[in-house]
Coordinates of C-alpha atoms (C1' of nucleotides) in Angstrom, one line a residue:
Chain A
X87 CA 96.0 216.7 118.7
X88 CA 95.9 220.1 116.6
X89 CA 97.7 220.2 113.7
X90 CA 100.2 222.8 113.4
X91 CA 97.7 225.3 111.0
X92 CA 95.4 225.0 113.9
X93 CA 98.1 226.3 116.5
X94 CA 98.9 229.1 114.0
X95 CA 95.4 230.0 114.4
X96 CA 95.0 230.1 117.7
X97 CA 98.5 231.9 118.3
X98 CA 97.0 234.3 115.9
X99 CA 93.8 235.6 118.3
X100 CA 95.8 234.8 121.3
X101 CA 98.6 237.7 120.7
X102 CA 95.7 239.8 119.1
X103 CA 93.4 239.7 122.3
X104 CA 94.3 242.3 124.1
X105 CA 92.7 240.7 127.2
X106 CA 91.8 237.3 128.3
X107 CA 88.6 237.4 127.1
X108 CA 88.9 239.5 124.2
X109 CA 87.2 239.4 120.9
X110 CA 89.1 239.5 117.5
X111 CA 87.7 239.9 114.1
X112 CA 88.1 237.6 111.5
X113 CA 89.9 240.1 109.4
X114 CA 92.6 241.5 111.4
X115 CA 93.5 237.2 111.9
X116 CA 93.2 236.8 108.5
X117 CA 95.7 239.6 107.2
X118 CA 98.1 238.4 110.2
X119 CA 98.0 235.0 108.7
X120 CA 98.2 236.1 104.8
X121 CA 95.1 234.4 103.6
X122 CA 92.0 235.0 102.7
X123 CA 88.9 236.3 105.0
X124 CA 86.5 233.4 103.6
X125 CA 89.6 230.8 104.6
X126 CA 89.1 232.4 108.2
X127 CA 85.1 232.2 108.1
X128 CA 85.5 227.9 107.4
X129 CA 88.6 227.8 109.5
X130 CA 87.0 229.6 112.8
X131 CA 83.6 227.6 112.5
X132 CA 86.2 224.2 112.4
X133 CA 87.6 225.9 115.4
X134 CA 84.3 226.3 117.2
X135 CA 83.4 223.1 116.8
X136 CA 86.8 221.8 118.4
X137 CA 85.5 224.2 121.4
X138 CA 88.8 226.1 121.2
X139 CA 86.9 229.6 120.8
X140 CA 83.5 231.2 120.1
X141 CA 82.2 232.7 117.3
X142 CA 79.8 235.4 116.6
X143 CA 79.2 235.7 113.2
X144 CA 80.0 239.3 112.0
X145 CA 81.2 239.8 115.3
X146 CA 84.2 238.3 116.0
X147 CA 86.4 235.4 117.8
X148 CA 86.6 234.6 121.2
X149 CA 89.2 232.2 122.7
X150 CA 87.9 229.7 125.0
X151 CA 89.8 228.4 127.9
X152 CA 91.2 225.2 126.1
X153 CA 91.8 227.6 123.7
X154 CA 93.7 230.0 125.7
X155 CA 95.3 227.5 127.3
X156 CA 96.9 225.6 124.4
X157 CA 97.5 229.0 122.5
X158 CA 99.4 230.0 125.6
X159 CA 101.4 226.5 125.4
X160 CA 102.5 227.5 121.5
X161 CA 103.9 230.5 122.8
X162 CA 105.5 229.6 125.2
X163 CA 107.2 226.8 122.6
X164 CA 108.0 229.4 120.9
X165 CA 109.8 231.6 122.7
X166 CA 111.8 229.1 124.7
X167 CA 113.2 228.0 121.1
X168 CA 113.6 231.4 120.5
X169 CA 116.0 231.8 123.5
X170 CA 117.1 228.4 123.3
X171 CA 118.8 229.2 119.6
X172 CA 120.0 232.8 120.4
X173 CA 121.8 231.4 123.6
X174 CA 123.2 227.8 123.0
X175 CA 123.3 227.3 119.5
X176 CA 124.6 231.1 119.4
X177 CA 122.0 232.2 116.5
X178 CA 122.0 236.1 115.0
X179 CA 119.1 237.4 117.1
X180 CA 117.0 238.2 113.8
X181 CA 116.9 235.1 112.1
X182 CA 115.5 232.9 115.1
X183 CA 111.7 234.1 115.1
X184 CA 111.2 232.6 111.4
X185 CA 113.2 229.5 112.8
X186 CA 110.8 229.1 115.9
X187 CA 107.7 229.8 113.9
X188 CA 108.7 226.0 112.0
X189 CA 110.3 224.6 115.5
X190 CA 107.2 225.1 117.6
X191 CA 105.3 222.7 115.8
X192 CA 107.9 220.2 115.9
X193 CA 109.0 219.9 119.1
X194 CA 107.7 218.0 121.8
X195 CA 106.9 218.7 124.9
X196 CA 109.7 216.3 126.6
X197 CA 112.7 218.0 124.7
X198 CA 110.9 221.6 125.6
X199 CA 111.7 220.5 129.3
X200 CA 115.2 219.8 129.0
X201 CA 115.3 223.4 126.9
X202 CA 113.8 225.2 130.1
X203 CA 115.9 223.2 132.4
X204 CA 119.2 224.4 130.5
X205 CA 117.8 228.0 130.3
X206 CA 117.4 228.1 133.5
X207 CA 113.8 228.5 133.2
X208 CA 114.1 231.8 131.8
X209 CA 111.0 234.3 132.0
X210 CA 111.8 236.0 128.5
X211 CA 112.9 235.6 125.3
X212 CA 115.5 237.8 123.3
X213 CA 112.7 240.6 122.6
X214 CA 111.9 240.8 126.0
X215 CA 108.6 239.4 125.1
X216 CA 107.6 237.3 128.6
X217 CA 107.4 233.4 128.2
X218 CA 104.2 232.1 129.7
X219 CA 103.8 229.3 131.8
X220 CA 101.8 227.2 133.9
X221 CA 102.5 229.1 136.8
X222 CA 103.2 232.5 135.1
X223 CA 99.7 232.6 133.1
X224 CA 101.3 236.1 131.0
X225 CA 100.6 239.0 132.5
X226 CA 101.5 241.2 129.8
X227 CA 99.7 244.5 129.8
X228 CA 102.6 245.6 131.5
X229 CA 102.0 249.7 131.6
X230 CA 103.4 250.6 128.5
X231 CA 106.4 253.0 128.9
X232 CA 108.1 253.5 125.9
X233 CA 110.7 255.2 124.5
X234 CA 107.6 257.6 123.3
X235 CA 106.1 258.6 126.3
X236 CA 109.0 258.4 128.9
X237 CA 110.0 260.7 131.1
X238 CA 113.2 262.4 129.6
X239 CA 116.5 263.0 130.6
X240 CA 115.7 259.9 133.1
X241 CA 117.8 257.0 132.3
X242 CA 116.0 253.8 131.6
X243 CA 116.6 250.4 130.5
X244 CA 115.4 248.5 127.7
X245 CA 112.9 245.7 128.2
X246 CA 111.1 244.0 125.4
X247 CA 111.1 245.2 121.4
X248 CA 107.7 244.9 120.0
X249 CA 108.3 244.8 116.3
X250 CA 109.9 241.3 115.2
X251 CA 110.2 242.5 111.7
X252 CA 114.0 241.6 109.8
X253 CA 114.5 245.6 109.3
X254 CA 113.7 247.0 113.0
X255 CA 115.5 244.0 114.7
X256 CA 118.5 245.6 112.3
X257 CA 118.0 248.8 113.2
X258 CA 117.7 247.5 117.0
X259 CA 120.8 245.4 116.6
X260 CA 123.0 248.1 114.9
X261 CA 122.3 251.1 117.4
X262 CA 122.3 248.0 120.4
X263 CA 119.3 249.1 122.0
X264 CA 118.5 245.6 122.8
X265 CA 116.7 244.4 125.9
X266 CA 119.0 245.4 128.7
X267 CA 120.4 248.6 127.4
X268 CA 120.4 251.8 129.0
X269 CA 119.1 254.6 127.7
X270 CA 118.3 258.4 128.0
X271 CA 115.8 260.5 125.8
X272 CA 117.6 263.1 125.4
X273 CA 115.0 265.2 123.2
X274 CA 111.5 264.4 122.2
X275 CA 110.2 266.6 119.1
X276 CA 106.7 266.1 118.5
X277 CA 106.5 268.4 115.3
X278 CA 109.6 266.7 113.6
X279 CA 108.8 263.7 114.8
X280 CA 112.1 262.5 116.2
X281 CA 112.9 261.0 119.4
X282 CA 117.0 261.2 120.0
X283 CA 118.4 258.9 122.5
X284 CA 121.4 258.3 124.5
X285 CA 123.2 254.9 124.8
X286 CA 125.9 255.3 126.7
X287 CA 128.1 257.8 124.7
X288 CA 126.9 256.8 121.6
X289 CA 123.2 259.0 120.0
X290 CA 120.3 257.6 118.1
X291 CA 117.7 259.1 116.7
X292 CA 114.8 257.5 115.5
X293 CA 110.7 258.6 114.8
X294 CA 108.0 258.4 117.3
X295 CA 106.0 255.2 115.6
X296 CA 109.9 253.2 116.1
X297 CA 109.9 254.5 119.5
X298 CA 106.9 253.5 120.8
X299 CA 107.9 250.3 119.7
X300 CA 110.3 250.1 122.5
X301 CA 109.2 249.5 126.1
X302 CA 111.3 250.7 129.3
X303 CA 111.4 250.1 132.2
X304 CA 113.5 251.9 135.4
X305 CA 117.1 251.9 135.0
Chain B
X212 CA 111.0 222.4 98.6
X213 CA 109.5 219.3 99.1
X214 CA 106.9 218.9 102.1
X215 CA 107.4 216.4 105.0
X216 CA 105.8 213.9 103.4
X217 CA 108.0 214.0 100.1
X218 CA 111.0 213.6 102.5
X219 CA 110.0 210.8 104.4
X220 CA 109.2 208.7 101.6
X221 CA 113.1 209.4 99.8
X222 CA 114.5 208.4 103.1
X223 CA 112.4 205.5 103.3
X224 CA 114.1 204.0 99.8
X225 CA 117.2 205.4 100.8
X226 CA 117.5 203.5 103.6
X227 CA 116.1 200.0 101.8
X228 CA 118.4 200.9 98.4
X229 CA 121.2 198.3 99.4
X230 CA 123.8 200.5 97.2
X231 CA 123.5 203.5 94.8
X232 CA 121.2 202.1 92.1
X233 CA 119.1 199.7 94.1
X234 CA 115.8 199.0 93.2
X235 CA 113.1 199.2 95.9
X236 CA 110.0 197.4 95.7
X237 CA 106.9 199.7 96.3
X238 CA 105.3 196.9 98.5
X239 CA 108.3 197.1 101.4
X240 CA 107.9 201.5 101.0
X241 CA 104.5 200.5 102.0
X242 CA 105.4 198.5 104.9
X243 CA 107.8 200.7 105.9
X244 CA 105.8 203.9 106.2
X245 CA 102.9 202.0 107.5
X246 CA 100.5 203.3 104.1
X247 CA 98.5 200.9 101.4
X248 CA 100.1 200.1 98.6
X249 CA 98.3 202.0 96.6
X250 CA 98.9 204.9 98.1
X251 CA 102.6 204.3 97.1
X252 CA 102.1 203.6 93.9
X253 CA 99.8 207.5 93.6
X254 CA 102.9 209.1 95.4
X255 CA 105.6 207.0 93.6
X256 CA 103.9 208.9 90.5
X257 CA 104.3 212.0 91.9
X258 CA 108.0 211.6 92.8
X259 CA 109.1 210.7 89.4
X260 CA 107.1 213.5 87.6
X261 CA 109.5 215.7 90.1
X262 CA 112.6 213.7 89.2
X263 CA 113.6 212.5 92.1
X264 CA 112.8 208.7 91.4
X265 CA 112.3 206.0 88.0
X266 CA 109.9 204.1 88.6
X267 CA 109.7 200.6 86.5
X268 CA 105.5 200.0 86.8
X269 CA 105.3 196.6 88.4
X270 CA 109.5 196.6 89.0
X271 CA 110.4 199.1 91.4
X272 CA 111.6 202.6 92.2
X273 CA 115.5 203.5 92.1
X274 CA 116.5 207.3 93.4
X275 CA 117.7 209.6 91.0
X276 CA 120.9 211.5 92.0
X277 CA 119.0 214.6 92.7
X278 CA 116.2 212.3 94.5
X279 CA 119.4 211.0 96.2
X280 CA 121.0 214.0 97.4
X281 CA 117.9 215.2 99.0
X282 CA 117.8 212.1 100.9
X283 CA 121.2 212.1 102.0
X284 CA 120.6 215.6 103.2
X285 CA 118.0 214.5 105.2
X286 CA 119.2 211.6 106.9
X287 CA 122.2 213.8 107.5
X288 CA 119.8 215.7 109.2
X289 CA 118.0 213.1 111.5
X290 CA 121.2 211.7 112.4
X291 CA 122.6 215.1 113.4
X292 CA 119.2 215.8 115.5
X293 CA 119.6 212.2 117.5
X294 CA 123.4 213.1 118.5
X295 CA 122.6 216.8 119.4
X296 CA 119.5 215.6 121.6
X297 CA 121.8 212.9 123.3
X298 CA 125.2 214.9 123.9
X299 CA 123.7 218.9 124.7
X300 CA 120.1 218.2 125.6
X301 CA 121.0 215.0 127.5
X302 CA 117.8 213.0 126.6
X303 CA 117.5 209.4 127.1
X304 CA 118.9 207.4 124.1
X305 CA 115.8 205.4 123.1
X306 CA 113.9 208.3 122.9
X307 CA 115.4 210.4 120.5
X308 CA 114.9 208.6 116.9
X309 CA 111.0 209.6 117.5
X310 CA 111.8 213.2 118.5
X311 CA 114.3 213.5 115.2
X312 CA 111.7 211.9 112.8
X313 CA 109.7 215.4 113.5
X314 CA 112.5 217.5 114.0
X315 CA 114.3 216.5 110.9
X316 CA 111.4 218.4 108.6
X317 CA 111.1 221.5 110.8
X318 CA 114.7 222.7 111.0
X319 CA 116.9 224.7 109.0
X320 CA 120.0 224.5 107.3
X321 CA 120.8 227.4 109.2
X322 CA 120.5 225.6 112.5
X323 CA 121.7 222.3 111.1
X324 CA 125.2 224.0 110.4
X325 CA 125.2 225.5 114.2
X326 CA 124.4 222.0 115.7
X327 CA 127.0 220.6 113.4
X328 CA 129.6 222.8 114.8
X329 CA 128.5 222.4 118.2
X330 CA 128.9 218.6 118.3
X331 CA 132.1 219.0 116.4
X332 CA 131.2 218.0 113.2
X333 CA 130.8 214.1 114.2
X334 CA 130.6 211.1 111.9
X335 CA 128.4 209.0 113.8
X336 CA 125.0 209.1 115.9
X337 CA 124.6 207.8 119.1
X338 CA 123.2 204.3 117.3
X339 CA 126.8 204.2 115.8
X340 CA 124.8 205.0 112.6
X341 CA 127.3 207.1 110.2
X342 CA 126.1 210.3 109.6
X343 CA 126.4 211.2 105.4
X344 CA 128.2 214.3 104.4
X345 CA 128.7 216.6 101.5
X346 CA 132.2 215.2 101.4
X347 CA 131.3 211.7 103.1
X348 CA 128.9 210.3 100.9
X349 CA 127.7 207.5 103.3
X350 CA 130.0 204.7 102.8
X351 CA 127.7 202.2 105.0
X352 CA 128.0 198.8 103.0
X353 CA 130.4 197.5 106.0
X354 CA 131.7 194.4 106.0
X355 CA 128.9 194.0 108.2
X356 CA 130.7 191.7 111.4
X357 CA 128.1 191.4 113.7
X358 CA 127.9 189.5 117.5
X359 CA 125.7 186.3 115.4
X360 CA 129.3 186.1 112.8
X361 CA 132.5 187.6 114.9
X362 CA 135.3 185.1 115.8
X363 CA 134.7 183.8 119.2
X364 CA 136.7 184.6 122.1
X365 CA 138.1 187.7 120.3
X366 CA 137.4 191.2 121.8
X367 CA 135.8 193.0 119.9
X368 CA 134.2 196.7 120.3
X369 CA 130.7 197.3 119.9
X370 CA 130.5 199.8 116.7
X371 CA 126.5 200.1 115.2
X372 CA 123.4 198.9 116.5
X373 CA 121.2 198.3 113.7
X374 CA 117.6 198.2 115.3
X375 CA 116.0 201.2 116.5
X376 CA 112.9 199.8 117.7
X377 CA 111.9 200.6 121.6
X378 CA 112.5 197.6 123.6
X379 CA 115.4 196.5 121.6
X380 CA 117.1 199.9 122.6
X381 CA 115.7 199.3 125.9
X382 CA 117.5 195.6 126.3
X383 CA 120.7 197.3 124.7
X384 CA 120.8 200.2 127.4
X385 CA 120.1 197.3 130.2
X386 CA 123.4 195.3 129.4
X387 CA 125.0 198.0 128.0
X388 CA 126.1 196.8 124.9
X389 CA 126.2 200.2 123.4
X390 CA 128.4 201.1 120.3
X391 CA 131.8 202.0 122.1
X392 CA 131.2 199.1 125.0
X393 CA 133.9 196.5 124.7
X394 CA 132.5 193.0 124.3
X395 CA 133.5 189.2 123.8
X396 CA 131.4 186.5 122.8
X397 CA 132.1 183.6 124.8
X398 CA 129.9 181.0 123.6
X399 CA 127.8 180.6 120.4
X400 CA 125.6 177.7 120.4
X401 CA 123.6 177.1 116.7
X402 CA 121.5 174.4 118.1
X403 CA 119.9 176.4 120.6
X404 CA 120.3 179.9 119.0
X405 CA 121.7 181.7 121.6
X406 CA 124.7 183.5 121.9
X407 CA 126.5 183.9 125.6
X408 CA 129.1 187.2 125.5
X409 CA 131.0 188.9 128.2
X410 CA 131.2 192.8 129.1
X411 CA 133.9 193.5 131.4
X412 CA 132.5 191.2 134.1
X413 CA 129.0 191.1 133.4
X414 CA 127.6 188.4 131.2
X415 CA 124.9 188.7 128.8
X416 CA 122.7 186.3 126.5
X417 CA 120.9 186.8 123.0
X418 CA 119.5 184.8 120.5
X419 CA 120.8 184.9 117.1
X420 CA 118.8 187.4 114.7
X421 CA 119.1 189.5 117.9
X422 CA 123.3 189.0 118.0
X423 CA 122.5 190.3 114.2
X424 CA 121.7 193.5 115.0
X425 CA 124.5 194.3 116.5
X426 CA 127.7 195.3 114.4
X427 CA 131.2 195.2 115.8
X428 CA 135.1 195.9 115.1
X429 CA 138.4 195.5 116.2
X430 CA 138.6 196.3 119.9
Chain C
dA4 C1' 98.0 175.3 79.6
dT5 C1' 95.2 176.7 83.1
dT6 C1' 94.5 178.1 87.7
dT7 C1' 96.1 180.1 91.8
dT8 C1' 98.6 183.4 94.6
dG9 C1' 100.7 187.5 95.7
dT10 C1' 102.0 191.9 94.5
dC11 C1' 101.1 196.1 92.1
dT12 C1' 97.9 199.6 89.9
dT13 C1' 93.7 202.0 89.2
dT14 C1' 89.6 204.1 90.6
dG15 C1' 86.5 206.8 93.4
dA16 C1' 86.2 208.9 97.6
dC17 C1' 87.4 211.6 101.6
dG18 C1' 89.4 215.4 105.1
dA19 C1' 92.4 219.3 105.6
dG20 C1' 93.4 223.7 104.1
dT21 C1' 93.2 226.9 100.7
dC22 C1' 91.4 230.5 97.0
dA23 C1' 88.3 233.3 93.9
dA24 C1' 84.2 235.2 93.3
dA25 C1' 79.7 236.1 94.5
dG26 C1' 76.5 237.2 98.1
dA27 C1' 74.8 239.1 102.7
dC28 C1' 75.2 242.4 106.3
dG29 C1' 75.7 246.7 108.9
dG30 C1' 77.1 251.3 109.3
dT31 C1' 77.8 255.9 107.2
dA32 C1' 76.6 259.4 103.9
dT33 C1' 73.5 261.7 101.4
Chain D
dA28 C1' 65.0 256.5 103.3
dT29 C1' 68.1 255.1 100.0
dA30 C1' 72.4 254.3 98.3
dC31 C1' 77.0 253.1 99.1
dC32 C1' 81.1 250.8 101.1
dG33 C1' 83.8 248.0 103.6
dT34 C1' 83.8 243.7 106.1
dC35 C1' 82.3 239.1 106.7
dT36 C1' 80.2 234.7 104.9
dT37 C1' 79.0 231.4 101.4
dT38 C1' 79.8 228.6 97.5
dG39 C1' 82.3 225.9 94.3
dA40 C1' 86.7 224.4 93.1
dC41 C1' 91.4 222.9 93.7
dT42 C1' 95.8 220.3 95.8
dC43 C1' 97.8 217.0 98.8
dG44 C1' 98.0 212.8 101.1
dT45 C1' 95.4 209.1 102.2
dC46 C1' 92.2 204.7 102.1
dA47 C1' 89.2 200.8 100.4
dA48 C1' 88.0 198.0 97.0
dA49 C1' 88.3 196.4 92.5
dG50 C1' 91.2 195.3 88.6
dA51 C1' 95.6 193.8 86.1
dC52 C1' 99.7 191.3 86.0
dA53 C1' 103.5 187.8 86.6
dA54 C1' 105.3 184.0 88.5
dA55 C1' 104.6 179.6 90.6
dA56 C1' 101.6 175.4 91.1
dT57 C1' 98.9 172.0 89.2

DNA sequence: ATTTTGTCTTTGACGAGTCAAAGACGGTAT
DNA sequence: ATACCGTCTTTGACTCGTCAAAGACAAAAT
């Protein structure tokens, strides 16, 4: 069985391949996982020797299908916990992804099973990020509508917050655009910058980089 | 903080240090964590240079009160876990020592206090094991009345059972002698070692060191 | 008083995961 | 074409937790 550093690994590529057979550089895994490339380099080649990815040197990394497949089960651990504390054990919505990053090495696959089954099997987390499973491989690339690039005046609804950072979860928590909010662009100002928004009477106003951070979907 | 393995080992004497000061030989640590003795003796070494234990070469170890507290603090923790997997998640009683001997490293104060306050702040685990507090500091030494010393005849009520161990569980759930079951032992016969007792108006038979396991009190 | 026995400690080694620093490579600029 | 630069790999070293095997000790047996 992989030890936890192993899971944090393959995590690592599996949110940074954009699709299923995707290639990652060492770099970008090594600045995701704050350590050094060289500790990637001997790490990845202990990897491809487990056959949970490929490796072209100078090229980059490749997950495999056992790869994929158990990276996909650490996700999925992860954000079940993730819903699992904001919902029954009634956590603040920023603290749990630090807890679940420690909990999805932990816990086992029987007590992830009574989790779902009191969740109701749910098919996303508190971001709005999806929660893979076997039958729900992650389909992700959803289309992309943001709070950037929607149409506006059009009301829309929230759906999934793709910065986990403490600060923008604050942000996101204090002006409530959280996943299931509806909202209305009310002006988009490419030279300033600023998007301002609409939630239901209250305004927020925040730049274009936050706002594409922010996916929507219809109303 | 001290890693995983740090914790396991102050539990370990914890649980073998009869009262505060006990000294614990290194030879039953390595039985109990299932390591050579002299990997004890390296990691003994390490503990007191931390000052969390003494260590008396060729005596034994005794906790420190700091070496103490942290192990109070994580049996707290396991004992917490097992009750919380029993009463919310509704797993199966034998199973949940093994789940809380990973769980207890991984989770947070944070969530400790939330689980706490879930199960209403409870004083004992499903094993009828008490469960140590800042302000109950694990009184334990009982008087220790068990099936193998409790006046015949007498109802009693079924208060600790003091073997975790798989199929011993598993015989407990089978005749239900579980802490909270009301029981009576009708028949204790030294010659043959077994011990004959009556739950409501089923029957069921044990042999002595067995009937020691098992701690009652006053019905 | 010596030998035996059982427990404890020391020693040397190993795998996992990591870093720092030096080296190799490939693409861009000149 | 040559030099430069940023990224990736190699190398040597370190910590943590572990083992096997050899050594030291203390208490009991003769």
């Amino acid at each position: 069985m992989p030890t936890s550093t192993v899971e944090n690994y393959l995590k690592a590529i599996l949110v940074r391949s954009a699709d299923a057979g995707a290639v990652v550089s060492t770099g970008s895994i090594a600045e995701a996982l704050g350590v050094t490339p060289g500790t990637i380099t001997t790490m990845v080649k202990s990897l491809a020797a487990q056959g949970l990815v490929e490796h072209q040197p100078r090229e980059g990394v490749r997950l495999t299908p056992a790869g994929r497949a158990h990276a996909l089960g650490v996700l999925r651990k992860h954000r079940l916990i993730e819903t699992f504390l904001v919902q029954v054990l009634k956590m603040d919505w920023k603290e749990v992804h630090e807890e679940a990053e420690a909990l999805e090495h932990a816990i086992s696959d029987r007590v992830l099973l009574r989790i779902d089954a009191i969740l109701g099997h749910p098919v996303s987390d508190p971001h709005g990020d999806p929660i893979p499973s076997p039958k729900r491989p992650l389909f992700d690339r959803g289309k992309g509508v943001t709070l950037a690039t929607c149409e506006p005046q059009r009301p829309f609804r929230v759906q999934r917050i793709l910065d986990q950072s403490g600060p923008f979860l604050e942000f996101i928590q204090r002006t409530g655009l959280k996943p299931g909010a509806r909202v209305r662009v009310r002006e988009r100002d490419r030279a300033s910058g600023v998007v301002r928004c609409e939630l239901g009477d209250a305004e927020a106003a925040l730049g274009l980089p936050e706002a594409a951070k922010i996916e929507v979907g219809a109303a």
